[in-house]
């Protein structure tokens, strides 16, 4: 299944190959993800002429909506979630005409014929690609796949997409993977981590491997440490009931942050194709220093926001947002190490949280200080170089350097930066992660999706943290909304003589 690729990969997955006619079925078709992300993404792909005739979108949900009712619901969602200057009435009409709704309680065995009949009545016939996007609770992944199999909808031309969370711990993730794997082969299973679809995240691979100047420096000899921050200013809002069972470790660290860490730390794959990238990411996950209870106490910090001031407005506490006292963490900071030849001894500091001062995802690679202070009598300080890779917003890169301030009389050292802003360099709109990922599913390209062994390795690594945090006496530390988390998150670095790089 995951054997090494031989020779250059089929080039087609990386070019804009035409998308074939497809029945794109979304379980949870009236849900938040479908209306806020998936349908706007499909609209934008349609707007750019990527959806062929015969591309149908079938929303499945328990709602009694008929096709017309569903189209109305989606029209409203598009008006709300697609920027006004991207909305074109003719394209909206074209997209709505592709839409159908099937009312189905997936646990009602007798009702599945409805979906079967709807999919079989398409003009494209049996040969059509069938995508089943499961934007529902992970407990339903296995049962839905079984039913698809029973009604004859799981074929060689079918693919299944699993939204995170894939389980809530290692055992439940293995169970989901086993259940889905009984029906679909691994190459037909697309586990989404939408961070992998972000332009700037894909560009990280290009920056590292399509250029030569970074690679010789990208190791413990020259890198002092790496910081990965994914901060959000929003609270949990409407998602409290899901979030309160999940928390930031499961919701963000197990997937998005570890995936970013993998892309920073992995070895160059032979080619950027479906298995080699995933093979290299897996090796990073397997090289992470295993957490023991002592390391969890020493190297991890859990926080939960209290009331505060966020982006200039009063923000309620987490407990007030979810409506009860809770020990769920809304913030995580931790440090780990990739125990291999390249990275031994280099700390990787990760942090993520809700209700932090701003929405910002950034990777900062902090290089070592020059080995010898050559300008002892200069003014200013010779700061270590830092490469800031901005994932969002304002995607780009900034290399912090030291320069001589122009002028006579002595040497004055000043920090300066080389800036690359994608918006300034390339102009235009940066597509949403889902646009890229949904088209990759239809094309059958799994490169940017998580493989079963990756997901399980990530769960295995976070398991001791989950276990320790669930133990007696453990409670997340409170931090006021609108701040960078509990003080202990700063101490995590200060004890190593370092500090978090806040936005500049
Ligand atoms: C999701 C999490 O996977 O990612 C959310 O479930 C989080 O809690 C979101 O808000 C962040 O995604 P983005 O693309 O807005 O950074």
Coordinates of C-alpha atoms and ligand atoms in Angstrom, one line a residue:
X1 CA 0.0 0.0 0.0
X2 CA 2.6 2.5 1.0
X3 CA 5.5 1.2 -1.0
X4 CA 8.2 3.4 -2.4
X5 CA 7.4 5.2 -5.7
X6 CA 9.7 4.2 -8.5
X7 CA 10.7 6.9 -11.0
X8 CA 9.1 10.3 -11.5
X9 CA 5.4 10.3 -10.6
X10 CA 2.6 10.7 -13.0
X11 CA 2.8 14.5 -13.7
X12 CA -1.0 14.8 -14.0
X13 CA -1.8 15.4 -10.3
X14 CA 0.2 18.6 -10.2
X15 CA -1.1 20.2 -13.3
X16 CA -4.6 21.6 -13.6
X17 CA -5.9 18.5 -15.3
X18 CA -9.5 18.8 -16.2
X19 CA -11.9 17.6 -13.5
X20 CA -14.1 14.7 -14.7
X21 CA -17.9 14.6 -14.2
X22 CA -18.6 13.7 -10.7
X23 CA -21.4 13.1 -8.2
X24 CA -20.1 15.0 -5.2
X25 CA -22.2 13.9 -2.2
X26 CA -21.9 15.7 1.1
X27 CA -23.1 14.0 4.2
X28 CA -24.0 16.9 6.5
X29 CA -25.0 18.8 3.5
X30 CA -27.0 21.4 5.5
X31 CA -24.3 21.7 8.2
X32 CA -22.0 24.5 9.0
X33 CA -18.9 23.2 7.2
X34 CA -20.9 22.5 4.0
X35 CA -22.5 25.9 3.9
X36 CA -19.6 28.0 5.1
X37 CA -16.7 26.2 3.4
X38 CA -17.5 23.4 0.9
X39 CA -20.2 25.0 -1.2
X40 CA -18.4 28.4 -1.5
X41 CA -15.3 26.5 -2.5
X42 CA -17.2 24.6 -5.2
X43 CA -18.8 27.8 -6.3
X44 CA -15.4 29.4 -6.8
X45 CA -14.1 26.4 -8.8
X46 CA -17.2 26.6 -10.9
X47 CA -16.7 30.3 -11.4
X48 CA -13.2 29.6 -12.7
X49 CA -14.6 27.1 -15.2
X50 CA -13.3 24.0 -13.5
X51 CA -16.5 22.1 -13.0
X52 CA -17.6 20.2 -16.1
X53 CA -21.1 19.6 -17.3
X54 CA -22.4 16.6 -15.4
X55 CA -20.8 17.6 -12.1
X56 CA -23.6 17.2 -9.6
X57 CA -23.6 18.1 -5.9
X58 CA -25.8 16.1 -3.7
X59 CA -26.4 17.3 -0.1
X60 CA -27.5 14.6 2.3
X61 CA -29.1 15.4 5.6
X62 CA -32.0 14.6 7.8
X63 CA -33.6 17.9 6.8
X64 CA -36.9 17.5 4.9
X65 CA -35.7 20.1 2.3
X66 CA -36.4 19.2 -1.4
X67 CA -34.1 20.3 -4.2
X68 CA -35.7 23.7 -4.4
X69 CA -35.4 24.3 -0.6
X70 CA -31.8 23.2 -0.6
X71 CA -30.9 25.5 -3.5
X72 CA -32.5 28.4 -1.6
X73 CA -30.5 27.5 1.5
X74 CA -27.2 27.3 -0.5
X75 CA -28.0 30.6 -2.3
X76 CA -28.2 32.3 1.0
X77 CA -25.0 30.7 2.2
X78 CA -23.1 31.8 -0.9
X79 CA -24.3 35.3 -0.4
X80 CA -23.0 35.2 3.1
X81 CA -19.7 33.4 2.6
X82 CA -18.5 34.3 -0.8
X83 CA -17.0 37.8 -1.1
X84 CA -19.4 40.1 -2.9
X85 CA -17.0 40.9 -5.7
X86 CA -16.6 37.2 -6.5
X87 CA -20.3 36.5 -6.8
X88 CA -21.7 36.4 -10.3
X89 CA -25.4 35.7 -10.7
X90 CA -24.9 33.5 -13.8
X91 CA -22.4 31.3 -11.9
X92 CA -24.7 31.1 -8.9
X93 CA -27.5 29.9 -11.1
X94 CA -25.2 27.3 -12.8
X95 CA -24.1 26.0 -9.4
X96 CA -27.6 25.9 -8.0
X97 CA -28.7 23.9 -11.0
X98 CA -26.1 21.2 -10.0
X99 CA -27.5 20.9 -6.5
X100 CA -29.8 18.2 -5.2
X101 CA -30.9 17.2 -1.7
X102 CA -31.6 13.7 -0.3
X103 CA -33.3 13.4 3.0
X104 CA -31.6 10.6 4.9
X105 CA -31.1 9.6 8.4
X106 CA -28.0 7.5 7.9
X107 CA -28.9 5.2 10.7
X108 CA -32.2 4.3 9.0
X109 CA -31.2 1.3 6.9
X110 CA -34.5 1.3 5.0
X111 CA -33.9 4.9 3.7
X112 CA -30.6 4.4 1.9
X113 CA -32.3 3.4 -1.3
X114 CA -33.2 7.2 -1.7
X115 CA -29.5 8.1 -2.1
X116 CA -28.9 5.0 -4.3
X117 CA -31.8 6.0 -6.6
X118 CA -30.7 9.6 -6.8
X119 CA -27.1 8.7 -7.7
X120 CA -28.2 6.1 -10.3
X121 CA -30.4 8.6 -12.2
X122 CA -27.5 10.8 -13.3
X123 CA -26.9 11.3 -17.0
X124 CA -23.2 10.4 -16.7
X125 CA -24.1 6.8 -15.8
X126 CA -22.1 4.2 -13.8
X127 CA -18.7 5.6 -15.0
X128 CA -19.1 8.8 -13.1
X129 CA -16.7 9.6 -10.2
X130 CA -18.4 9.4 -6.9
X131 CA -17.1 11.5 -4.0
X132 CA -18.6 10.9 -0.5
X133 CA -17.7 13.8 1.8
X134 CA -18.4 12.9 5.4
X135 CA -18.9 16.2 7.2
X136 CA -20.5 14.4 10.1
X137 CA -19.5 13.0 13.5
X138 CA -16.6 10.5 13.2
X139 CA -18.8 7.8 14.9
X140 CA -20.8 7.8 11.7
X141 CA -17.9 7.3 9.3
X142 CA -17.8 3.5 9.6
X143 CA -21.6 3.0 9.4
X144 CA -21.9 5.3 6.4
X145 CA -19.2 3.4 4.5
X146 CA -20.8 0.1 5.3
X147 CA -24.2 1.4 4.0
X148 CA -22.5 2.8 0.8
X149 CA -21.1 -0.7 0.3
X150 CA -24.4 -2.5 0.9
X151 CA -26.3 -0.3 -1.6
X152 CA -23.5 -0.8 -4.2
X153 CA -22.2 2.8 -4.2
X154 CA -18.6 2.0 -3.1
X155 CA -16.9 1.2 -6.4
X156 CA -13.5 1.6 -8.0
X157 CA -14.6 5.1 -9.0
X158 CA -15.7 6.1 -5.5
X159 CA -13.7 8.1 -3.0
X160 CA -14.5 8.9 0.6
X161 CA -13.4 12.1 2.3
X162 CA -13.1 12.2 6.1
X163 CA -13.3 15.5 7.9
X164 CA -11.4 15.8 11.1
X165 CA -11.6 14.9 13.9
X166 CA -10.6 11.3 12.9
X167 CA -11.6 9.8 16.3
X168 CA -10.9 11.4 19.7
X169 CA -7.9 9.3 20.6
X170 CA -5.7 6.6 19.2
X171 CA -8.1 3.7 19.8
X172 CA -11.1 5.5 18.3
X173 CA -9.0 6.7 15.3
X174 CA -7.9 3.1 14.7
X175 CA -11.5 1.9 14.9
X176 CA -12.6 4.6 12.4
X177 CA -9.7 3.7 10.1
X178 CA -10.5 0.0 10.3
X179 CA -14.2 0.5 9.6
X180 CA -13.6 2.8 6.6
X181 CA -10.8 0.5 5.4
X182 CA -13.1 -2.5 5.3
X183 CA -14.9 -0.8 2.4
X184 CA -12.4 1.6 0.8
X185 CA -8.8 1.1 -0.2
X186 CA -6.4 3.5 1.3
X187 CA -5.8 5.2 -2.0
X188 CA -9.5 6.1 -2.1
X189 CA -9.6 7.6 1.4
X190 CA -9.0 11.3 1.7
X191 CA -8.5 12.5 5.3
X192 CA -8.6 16.2 5.2
X193 CA -6.4 18.5 7.2
X194 CA -7.3 21.8 5.5
X195 CA -4.0 23.4 6.6
X196 CA -2.3 21.3 3.9
X197 CA -4.4 23.0 1.3
X198 CA -3.4 26.5 2.3
X199 CA -1.3 28.2 -0.4
X200 CA 1.4 29.3 2.1
X201 CA 1.7 25.8 3.5
X202 CA 2.3 24.3 0.0
X203 CA 4.7 27.1 -0.6
X204 CA 6.7 25.9 2.4
X205 CA 7.6 22.8 0.4
X206 CA 8.6 24.9 -2.6
X207 CA 10.6 27.3 -0.6
X208 CA 12.5 24.5 1.1
X209 CA 13.0 22.2 -1.9
X210 CA 13.0 24.4 -5.0
X211 CA 15.8 26.6 -3.7
X212 CA 19.3 25.7 -2.6
X213 CA 20.2 28.4 -0.1
X214 CA 18.1 27.3 2.8
X215 CA 18.8 23.5 2.8
X216 CA 22.4 23.7 4.0
X217 CA 21.3 25.8 7.0
X218 CA 18.2 23.8 7.8
X219 CA 19.6 21.7 10.6
X220 CA 20.8 21.7 14.2
X221 CA 24.2 23.2 13.2
X222 CA 22.6 26.5 12.2
X223 CA 19.1 26.5 13.6
X224 CA 18.7 27.4 17.3
X225 CA 15.0 26.6 17.5
X226 CA 11.7 26.7 15.7
X227 CA 8.4 28.3 16.8
X228 CA 5.0 27.4 15.4
X229 CA 2.1 29.6 16.4
X230 CA -1.5 29.3 15.3
X231 CA -3.5 31.9 17.2
X232 CA -7.1 32.8 16.8
X233 CA -8.9 35.8 18.2
X234 CA -12.3 34.2 18.0
X235 CA -13.8 32.2 20.9
X236 CA -15.6 28.9 20.4
X237 CA -18.9 30.6 19.5
X238 CA -21.5 28.2 18.2
X239 CA -19.2 25.1 18.3
X240 CA -19.2 24.9 22.1
X241 CA -20.7 21.4 22.3
X242 CA -18.2 19.9 19.9
X243 CA -15.2 21.9 21.3
X244 CA -15.9 21.2 24.9
X245 CA -15.4 17.4 24.2
X246 CA -12.4 18.1 22.1
X247 CA -10.1 21.0 23.4
X248 CA -7.2 22.6 21.6
X249 CA -4.9 19.6 21.8
X250 CA -7.3 17.4 19.8
X251 CA -8.7 20.2 17.7
X252 CA -5.5 21.9 16.5
X253 CA -2.3 20.3 17.8
X254 CA -2.9 16.6 16.8
X255 CA -3.5 17.7 13.3
X256 CA -2.7 21.2 12.0
X257 CA 0.3 22.0 14.2
X258 CA 1.9 18.6 13.9
X259 CA 1.4 18.7 10.1
X260 CA 3.1 22.1 10.0
X261 CA 6.0 20.8 12.1
X262 CA 6.3 17.8 9.7
X263 CA 6.6 20.1 6.7
X264 CA 9.3 22.2 8.4
X265 CA 11.3 19.2 9.7
X266 CA 10.9 16.5 7.0
X267 CA 13.7 15.3 4.7
X268 CA 13.5 16.1 1.0
X269 CA 11.2 13.6 -0.6
X270 CA 12.4 12.1 -4.0
X271 CA 9.4 13.8 -5.7
X272 CA 6.4 15.7 -4.5
X273 CA 4.0 12.9 -5.1
X274 CA 1.4 11.1 -3.1
X275 CA 3.5 8.6 -1.1
X276 CA 6.9 10.1 -0.8
X277 CA 5.8 13.3 1.0
X278 CA 3.6 11.3 3.3
X279 CA 6.4 8.8 4.0
X280 CA 8.7 11.7 5.0
X281 CA 6.1 13.3 7.2
X282 CA 5.5 10.0 9.0
X283 CA 9.2 9.7 9.8
X284 CA 9.1 13.0 11.5
X285 CA 6.1 12.0 13.6
X286 CA 7.9 8.8 14.6
X287 CA 11.0 10.8 15.6
X288 CA 9.2 13.1 18.0
X289 CA 10.5 12.7 21.5
X290 CA 7.9 10.5 23.2
X291 CA 6.0 12.3 26.0
X292 CA 6.3 10.8 29.5
X293 CA 4.2 12.0 32.5
X294 CA 7.3 14.0 33.7
X295 CA 7.8 15.6 30.3
X296 CA 4.1 16.5 30.1
X297 CA 4.4 18.3 33.4
X298 CA 7.6 20.0 32.3
X299 CA 7.0 20.7 28.6
X300 CA 3.3 21.4 28.1
X301 CA 1.0 24.1 29.2
X302 CA -2.8 24.0 29.0
X303 CA -4.9 27.2 29.2
X304 CA -8.5 28.3 29.1
X305 CA -9.6 31.9 28.4
X306 CA -11.2 34.0 31.1
X307 CA -13.2 37.1 30.3
X308 CA -11.1 39.9 28.8
X309 CA -10.7 42.4 26.0
X310 CA -10.1 40.9 22.6
X311 CA -9.6 43.1 19.5
X312 CA -11.0 46.1 21.3
X313 CA -14.2 44.4 22.5
X314 CA -15.2 42.8 25.8
X315 CA -15.0 39.0 25.4
X316 CA -16.8 36.5 27.7
X317 CA -15.0 33.7 29.4
X318 CA -15.0 30.2 27.9
X319 CA -17.2 28.9 30.7
X320 CA -19.7 31.7 29.9
X321 CA -19.6 30.8 26.2
X322 CA -20.2 27.1 26.7
X323 CA -22.7 27.8 29.5
X324 CA -21.0 25.8 32.3
X325 CA -17.7 25.4 34.2
X326 CA -15.3 23.2 32.2
X327 CA -11.8 21.9 32.3
X328 CA -11.4 21.9 28.5
X329 CA -8.2 23.6 27.3
X330 CA -8.6 26.4 24.7
X331 CA -4.8 27.0 24.6
X332 CA -1.8 24.7 24.3
X333 CA 1.9 25.5 24.4
X334 CA 4.5 22.8 24.3
X335 CA 8.0 22.0 23.4
X336 CA 9.3 18.9 21.7
X337 CA 12.3 17.7 19.8
X338 CA 12.7 15.7 16.5
X339 CA 15.1 13.1 17.5
X340 CA 17.0 12.5 14.3
X341 CA 20.4 13.4 12.8
X342 CA 19.2 16.7 11.4
X343 CA 17.4 18.1 14.3
X344 CA 18.8 16.5 17.5
X345 CA 18.9 19.2 20.3
X346 CA 16.7 21.8 18.4
X347 CA 13.6 22.6 20.4
X348 CA 10.4 23.0 18.5
X349 CA 8.0 25.2 20.4
X350 CA 4.3 25.0 19.4
X351 CA 1.4 27.1 20.6
X352 CA -2.2 27.6 19.6
X353 CA -5.2 29.1 21.3
X354 CA -8.5 30.8 21.0
X355 CA -9.2 34.4 22.1
X356 CA -5.6 35.4 21.6
X357 CA -4.8 39.0 20.5
X358 CA -5.1 38.3 16.7
X359 CA -5.6 35.7 14.1
X360 CA -2.1 34.7 13.0
X361 CA -0.4 31.5 11.9
X362 CA 3.3 31.7 11.6
X363 CA 6.4 29.5 11.6
X364 CA 9.5 31.2 12.8
X365 CA 12.9 29.5 12.3
X366 CA 15.4 31.2 14.6
X367 CA 19.0 30.7 13.5
X368 CA 22.0 30.6 15.8
X369 CA 23.9 33.7 16.7
X370 CA 27.1 34.3 14.7
X371 CA 29.9 32.2 16.2
X372 CA 32.1 35.2 16.9
X373 CA 31.2 38.8 17.8
X374 CA 33.1 40.8 15.1
X375 CA 31.7 44.2 15.9
X376 CA 32.5 44.6 19.6
X377 CA 32.6 48.4 19.5
X378 CA 29.5 48.9 17.4
X379 CA 26.3 50.4 18.5
X380 CA 23.2 48.2 18.4
X381 CA 23.1 44.4 18.7
X382 CA 23.8 41.7 16.3
X383 CA 20.5 39.7 16.6
X384 CA 20.2 36.2 15.4
X385 CA 18.7 35.8 11.9
X386 CA 15.0 34.7 11.9
X387 CA 12.9 33.5 9.0
X388 CA 9.2 34.2 9.6
X389 CA 6.9 32.1 7.4
X390 CA 3.5 33.7 7.5
X391 CA 0.8 31.2 6.9
X392 CA -2.1 33.6 7.4
X393 CA -3.2 36.3 7.1
X394 CA -1.0 38.3 4.6
X395 CA 0.9 35.2 3.4
X396 CA 4.6 35.7 2.9
X397 CA 8.0 35.4 4.3
X398 CA 10.3 37.8 6.2
X399 CA 14.0 37.2 6.8
X400 CA 15.4 39.3 9.7
X401 CA 19.0 40.3 9.2
X402 CA 21.4 42.7 10.7
X403 CA 22.8 45.6 8.5
X404 CA 25.0 48.5 9.0
X405 CA 23.1 51.7 9.3
X406 CA 24.4 54.1 6.6
X407 CA 26.5 57.0 7.7
X408 CA 30.0 58.0 8.7
X409 CA 31.7 57.4 12.1
X410 CA 31.7 54.0 13.5
X411 CA 29.4 51.0 12.9
X412 CA 25.9 51.0 14.0
X413 CA 24.1 47.7 13.7
X414 CA 20.4 47.8 12.8
X415 CA 17.9 45.0 12.3
X416 CA 16.4 45.0 8.8
X417 CA 14.1 42.6 7.0
X418 CA 13.8 41.1 3.5
X419 CA 10.1 40.8 2.8
X420 CA 8.2 38.7 0.4
X421 CA 4.5 39.4 0.4
X422 CA 2.6 37.0 -1.8
X423 CA -0.1 39.5 -2.5
X424 CA 2.5 42.1 -3.7
X425 CA 4.5 39.5 -5.6
X426 CA 1.7 37.6 -7.3
X427 CA -1.4 39.8 -6.9
X428 CA -4.8 38.2 -7.2
X429 CA -6.8 36.2 -4.8
X430 CA -5.3 33.4 -2.8
X431 CA -7.7 30.4 -3.1
X432 CA -9.2 28.9 0.0
X433 CA -7.6 25.6 1.1
X434 CA -10.8 23.8 0.4
X435 CA -10.9 24.8 -3.3
X436 CA -7.6 23.0 -3.9
X437 CA -8.4 20.0 -1.8
X438 CA -11.8 19.3 -3.2
X439 CA -10.5 19.3 -6.7
X440 CA -7.7 17.0 -5.6
X441 CA -10.2 14.6 -4.3
X442 CA -12.1 14.5 -7.6
X443 CA -8.8 14.0 -9.4
X444 CA -7.8 11.2 -7.0
X445 CA -4.6 12.9 -5.8
X446 CA -4.0 12.1 -2.1
X447 CA -0.7 13.9 -1.7
X448 CA -2.2 16.7 0.5
X449 CA -4.3 14.3 2.6
X450 CA -3.3 12.4 5.7
X451 CA -2.5 8.8 5.4
X452 CA -3.8 6.3 8.0
X453 CA -0.4 5.7 9.6
X454 CA 0.2 9.5 9.9
X455 CA -3.0 10.1 11.7
X456 CA -2.4 7.2 14.0
X457 CA 1.2 8.3 14.7
X458 CA 0.0 11.8 15.6
X459 CA -2.6 10.3 18.0
X460 CA 0.0 8.0 19.5
X461 CA 2.3 11.0 20.2
X462 CA -0.4 13.1 21.9
X463 CA -1.8 10.2 23.9
X464 CA 0.4 10.6 27.0
X465 CA -0.5 14.3 27.1
X466 CA -4.2 13.6 26.9
X467 CA -3.9 10.9 29.6
X468 CA -1.9 13.2 32.0
X469 CA -4.2 16.1 31.5
X470 CA -7.2 13.9 32.1
X471 CA -5.7 12.8 35.5
X472 CA -6.6 14.2 38.9
X473 CA -5.6 17.7 39.8
X474 CA -5.0 18.8 36.3
X475 CA -6.8 22.0 35.3
X476 CA -5.9 24.4 32.5
X477 CA -4.5 27.7 33.6
X478 CA -6.7 30.7 33.0
X479 CA -5.6 33.5 30.7
X480 CA -7.5 36.7 30.1
X481 CA -9.1 36.8 26.6
X482 CA -7.0 38.9 24.3
X483 CA -3.6 37.8 25.6
X484 CA -1.0 35.3 24.5
X485 CA -2.0 32.6 26.9
X486 CA -1.0 31.8 30.5
X487 CA 2.3 33.1 31.9
X488 CA 3.5 29.5 32.0
X489 CA 3.6 29.6 28.2
X490 CA 6.2 32.3 28.3
X491 CA 8.1 30.6 31.0
X492 CA 8.4 27.5 28.8
X493 CA 10.8 29.4 26.6
X494 CA 12.3 31.8 29.2
X495 CA 13.7 28.9 31.1
X496 CA 15.7 28.1 27.9
X497 CA 16.8 31.7 27.5
X498 CA 14.4 32.3 24.6
X499 CA 11.1 34.1 24.1
X500 CA 8.1 33.9 21.7
X501 CA 8.3 36.0 18.7
X502 CA 5.2 38.2 18.8
X503 CA 4.0 39.8 15.6
X504 CA 6.0 42.7 14.2
Ligands
LIG1 C1 -10.4 23.9 12.5 C2 -10.7 23.9 14.0 O1 -9.9 22.6 12.1 O2 -9.5 24.9 12.2 C3 -11.2 25.2 14.4 O3 -11.6 22.8 14.3 C4 -10.3 26.3 14.0 O4 -11.4 25.2 15.9 C5 -10.0 26.2 12.5 O5 -10.9 27.5 14.3 C6 -8.9 27.2 12.1 O6 -8.8 27.2 10.7 P1 -8.3 28.5 9.9 O7 -8.2 28.0 8.5 O8 -9.3 29.5 10.2 O9 -6.9 28.8 10.6

